[in-house]
Short mmCIF file of C-alpha atoms in Angstrom, two decimals:
data_model
loop_
_atom_site.label_atom_id
_atom_site.label_comp_id
_atom_site.label_asym_id
_atom_site.label_seq_id
_atom_site.Cartn_x
_atom_site.Cartn_y
_atom_site.Cartn_z
CA MET U 1 0.23 0.11 -0.05
CA ILE U 2 1.13 3.66 -0.61
CA VAL U 3 -0.22 6.38 1.28
CA ILE U 4 -1.66 9.44 0.00
CA THR U 5 1.13 11.67 0.71
CA THR U 6 3.12 10.94 -2.21
CA ALA U 7 0.71 11.87 -4.69
CA LEU U 8 1.93 14.70 -5.24
CA SER U 9 5.52 14.16 -5.23
CA GLN U 10 7.57 11.71 -7.41
CA MET U 11 6.45 8.86 -5.30
CA GLY U 12 8.08 7.62 -1.71
CA CYS U 13 8.57 11.45 -0.16
CA SER U 14 6.75 12.98 2.76
CA SER U 15 5.02 15.89 2.75
CA THR U 16 2.32 17.68 5.13
CA GLU U 17 -0.51 19.43 3.61
CA GLN U 18 -2.30 22.78 4.59
CA PHE U 19 -5.24 23.96 3.08
CA LYS U 20 -5.54 27.46 1.57
CA PRO U 21 -9.01 29.57 2.52
CA ALA U 22 -12.14 29.05 -0.46
CA ALA U 23 -12.76 31.48 -3.10
CA GLY U 24 -15.49 32.99 -0.86
CA ASN U 25 -18.36 35.09 -2.74
CA ASN U 26 -16.76 34.75 -6.14
CA PHE U 27 -17.30 30.82 -6.35
CA ASN U 28 -20.94 29.85 -7.77
CA GLY U 29 -20.94 26.65 -8.76
CA SER U 30 -20.45 27.37 -12.45
CA ARG U 31 -18.22 26.30 -14.86
CA GLN U 32 -16.68 29.67 -15.08
CA SER U 33 -16.37 29.80 -11.15
CA ILE U 34 -14.59 26.13 -11.15
CA ALA U 35 -12.28 27.14 -13.81
CA ARG U 36 -11.33 30.37 -12.16
CA TYR U 37 -10.82 28.11 -8.85
CA VAL U 38 -8.28 25.69 -10.64
CA THR U 39 -7.81 27.35 -14.14
CA PRO U 40 -9.37 26.31 -16.99
CA GLU U 41 -6.20 24.39 -18.09
CA LEU U 42 -6.10 22.33 -15.50
CA LEU U 43 -9.65 21.71 -15.56
CA LEU U 44 -9.73 20.42 -19.37
CA ILE U 45 -6.66 18.00 -17.65
CA MET U 46 -8.73 16.79 -14.70
CA GLU U 47 -11.54 15.62 -17.32
CA SER U 48 -9.17 13.95 -20.00
CA LEU U 49 -8.32 12.27 -16.87
CA GLY U 50 -11.96 11.05 -16.05
CA LEU U 51 -12.87 13.12 -13.43
CA GLN U 52 -16.81 13.76 -13.24
CA VAL U 53 -16.96 17.65 -12.43
CA ASN U 54 -20.53 18.05 -10.85
CA GLU U 55 -22.01 22.32 -11.32
CA GLY U 56 -24.41 23.53 -9.55
CA ASN U 57 -25.00 25.79 -6.56
CA THR U 58 -27.42 23.41 -5.38
CA PRO U 59 -25.29 20.74 -3.75
CA PRO U 60 -26.14 18.04 -1.21
CA THR U 61 -25.42 18.61 1.82
CA ILE U 62 -22.62 15.94 2.34
CA ASN U 63 -21.29 16.40 6.51
CA GLY U 64 -19.59 12.67 7.82
CA GLU U 65 -17.00 10.68 7.40
CA PHE U 66 -16.73 8.11 4.07
CA LEU U 67 -14.37 5.36 4.23
CA ALA U 68 -12.29 4.67 1.20
CA SER U 69 -11.74 0.91 1.55
CA GLU U 70 -9.31 0.59 -1.17
CA LEU U 71 -8.50 3.11 -3.14
CA LEU U 72 -6.64 2.34 -6.69
CA LEU U 73 -4.95 4.63 -8.93
CA TYR U 74 -7.70 5.28 -12.00
CA ALA U 75 -5.44 7.47 -14.16
CA SER U 76 -2.61 9.52 -14.30
CA ASN U 77 -0.43 11.96 -16.39
CA VAL U 78 2.56 11.66 -14.37
CA PRO U 79 5.25 9.71 -16.49
CA ASN U 80 5.75 5.90 -15.61
CA ASP U 81 2.42 5.90 -12.84
CA VAL U 82 1.35 2.30 -12.75
CA LEU U 83 -2.32 2.12 -12.99
CA ASN U 84 -4.91 0.35 -10.41
CA ILE U 85 -1.59 0.36 -8.01
CA ALA U 86 -3.43 0.50 -4.57
CA PHE U 87 -3.19 2.82 -2.18
CA ALA U 88 -4.05 3.26 1.65
CA ASP U 89 -7.67 2.87 2.93
CA THR U 90 -8.76 6.43 3.88
CA TYR U 91 -11.19 7.96 6.10
CA PHE U 92 -12.95 11.33 4.89
CA THR U 93 -14.43 14.06 6.69
CA LEU U 94 -16.42 16.80 5.20
CA GLN U 95 -18.42 19.25 7.36
CA ASN U 96 -19.75 22.80 8.11
CA GLN U 97 -21.31 23.06 5.06
CA ASN U 98 -22.51 26.11 3.48
CA ASN U 99 -25.04 26.67 0.82
CA LEU U 100 -24.96 29.89 0.95
CA TYR U 101 -21.31 30.77 -0.24
CA LEU U 102 -20.67 26.88 -1.27
CA THR U 103 -18.00 26.59 1.04
CA THR U 104 -17.38 23.05 3.09
CA SER U 105 -14.54 21.88 5.45
CA VAL U 106 -12.71 18.73 4.30
CA SER U 107 -10.13 16.51 6.20
CA TYR U 108 -8.40 13.19 5.57
CA THR U 109 -6.70 10.81 7.22
CA THR U 110 -5.27 7.06 6.16
CA LYS U 111 -6.85 3.76 8.29
CA ASN U 112 -3.15 3.12 9.52
CA GLY U 113 -2.87 6.93 10.77
CA THR U 114 0.27 7.63 8.85
CA GLU U 115 -1.17 10.42 7.26
CA THR U 116 -4.06 13.26 8.14
CA ALA U 117 -4.43 16.42 6.21
CA LEU U 118 -7.38 19.08 7.32
CA GLY U 119 -8.83 21.81 5.45
CA THR U 120 -11.61 24.64 5.92
CA ALA U 121 -13.56 26.90 3.60
CA THR U 122 -13.06 24.85 0.39
CA VAL U 123 -15.42 25.39 -2.12
CA ILE U 124 -18.07 22.73 -3.67
CA SER U 125 -20.31 22.32 -6.57
CA GLY U 126 -23.59 19.95 -7.61
CA SER U 127 -26.93 19.53 -7.77
CA GLY U 128 -29.19 16.91 -6.76
CA ASN U 129 -27.30 14.19 -4.98
CA LYS U 130 -24.08 14.84 -7.60
CA PHE U 131 -21.34 17.18 -5.73
CA THR U 132 -17.58 18.09 -6.27
CA VAL U 133 -15.50 19.95 -3.89
CA PHE U 134 -12.02 21.61 -4.50
CA ALA U 135 -9.57 22.05 -1.85
CA LYS U 136 -6.57 23.86 -2.24
CA GLN U 137 -3.19 22.82 -0.72
CA ASN U 138 0.26 23.74 0.89
CA ILE U 139 2.22 21.13 0.16
CA THR U 140 5.62 21.05 2.40
CA ASN U 141 8.29 18.38 2.24
CA ASP U 142 12.02 18.68 2.89
CA GLU U 143 13.28 20.03 -0.47
CA GLY U 144 10.22 23.02 -0.37
CA THR U 145 6.80 23.85 -0.87
CA ALA U 146 4.32 23.48 -3.35
CA ASP U 147 0.53 24.67 -4.17
CA GLY U 148 -2.01 21.56 -5.28
CA ILE U 149 -5.27 20.91 -5.14
CA LEU U 150 -7.53 17.91 -3.84
CA VAL U 151 -10.97 16.82 -5.42
CA ILE U 152 -13.49 14.61 -4.45
CA SER U 153 -16.64 14.04 -6.19
CA GLY U 154 -19.43 11.40 -6.53
CA ALA U 155 -23.03 11.02 -5.50
CA LEU U 156 -24.52 10.80 -1.82
CA PHE U 157 -26.78 8.01 -1.00
CA PRO U 158 -27.54 7.11 2.51
CA ASN U 159 -25.08 4.67 2.84
CA GLY U 160 -22.19 6.27 1.51
CA ILE U 161 -21.11 8.41 -1.78
CA THR U 162 -21.33 5.90 -4.76
CA ASP U 163 -19.08 7.24 -7.81
CA PHE U 164 -16.49 8.18 -5.50
CA GLN U 165 -13.11 9.67 -6.88
CA PHE U 166 -10.34 11.52 -5.25
CA SER U 167 -7.93 13.40 -7.20
CA LEU U 168 -4.85 15.66 -6.62
CA PHE U 169 -3.48 18.05 -8.46
CA MET U 170 -0.24 20.15 -8.98
CA LEU U 171 -1.28 24.37 -9.39
CA ASP U 172 2.65 25.14 -8.96
CA ASN U 173 5.11 23.55 -7.78
CA HIS U 174 7.86 26.33 -7.68
CA GLY U 175 10.65 24.74 -9.35
CA VAL U 176 11.28 22.14 -6.79
CA ALA U 177 11.84 18.97 -8.37
CA ASP U 178 10.96 16.75 -5.95
CA PHE U 179 7.32 17.65 -6.87
CA ILE U 180 5.61 16.15 -9.77
CA ALA U 181 5.29 18.90 -12.44
CA ASN U 182 2.43 21.51 -12.85
CA GLN U 183 -0.82 20.48 -14.20
CA GLN U 184 0.19 16.45 -13.53
CA GLY U 185 -1.80 14.83 -11.22
CA ARG U 186 -3.22 11.36 -10.51
CA LEU U 187 -7.45 10.11 -9.76
CA PHE U 188 -8.15 7.66 -8.05
CA TYR U 189 -11.29 5.73 -7.36
CA ASP U 190 -12.88 2.97 -4.96
CA ARG U 191 -12.65 -0.41 -5.55
CA ASP U 192 -16.53 -1.43 -4.66
CA ASN U 193 -17.42 1.93 -6.33
CA LEU U 194 -18.65 3.08 -2.92
CA ALA U 195 -17.09 5.36 -0.15
CA THR U 196 -19.22 4.20 3.01
CA ARG U 197 -20.32 6.12 5.26
CA GLN U 198 -19.37 6.00 8.96
#
């Protein structure tokens, strides 16, 4: 198993992450506001790798903890990545959702406790039972810092999130060679297609 931390590095280097504040009132869930938040170029790359981006300003309220019991690498534009490699089981917690400003809080921790990451005031879009959460990150390791973005997407049902997708992309590696290149990223999915509500 590989821990999620390595997903924004060249596989194997430890890092820590902090999440930046959300876009606030300028985010309205439209494709245009999503593109402003992640950059238009990166949005196209995300979708080309198979990420389902759910637009809209009426997302479901997804507060709760969810377990992705076996994350597999579904797609990547990082050279030499091996698809379907297994990453550590991971708990995702979403809370404090505010549908007026389309913000929420997100955190995750691996089941074995080897990695945790916290975030507040990230943005959420969607409609009906479908949603997408975007969270900008500051990533730090021994070589320097970088700016990345985490995305969680799926459809909310009573037993959890179906069509669960989790991805990490690089916005700006600030020239640190230890990180993956700008606009590179990895898309993961849950083997049984369900992140189970805990």
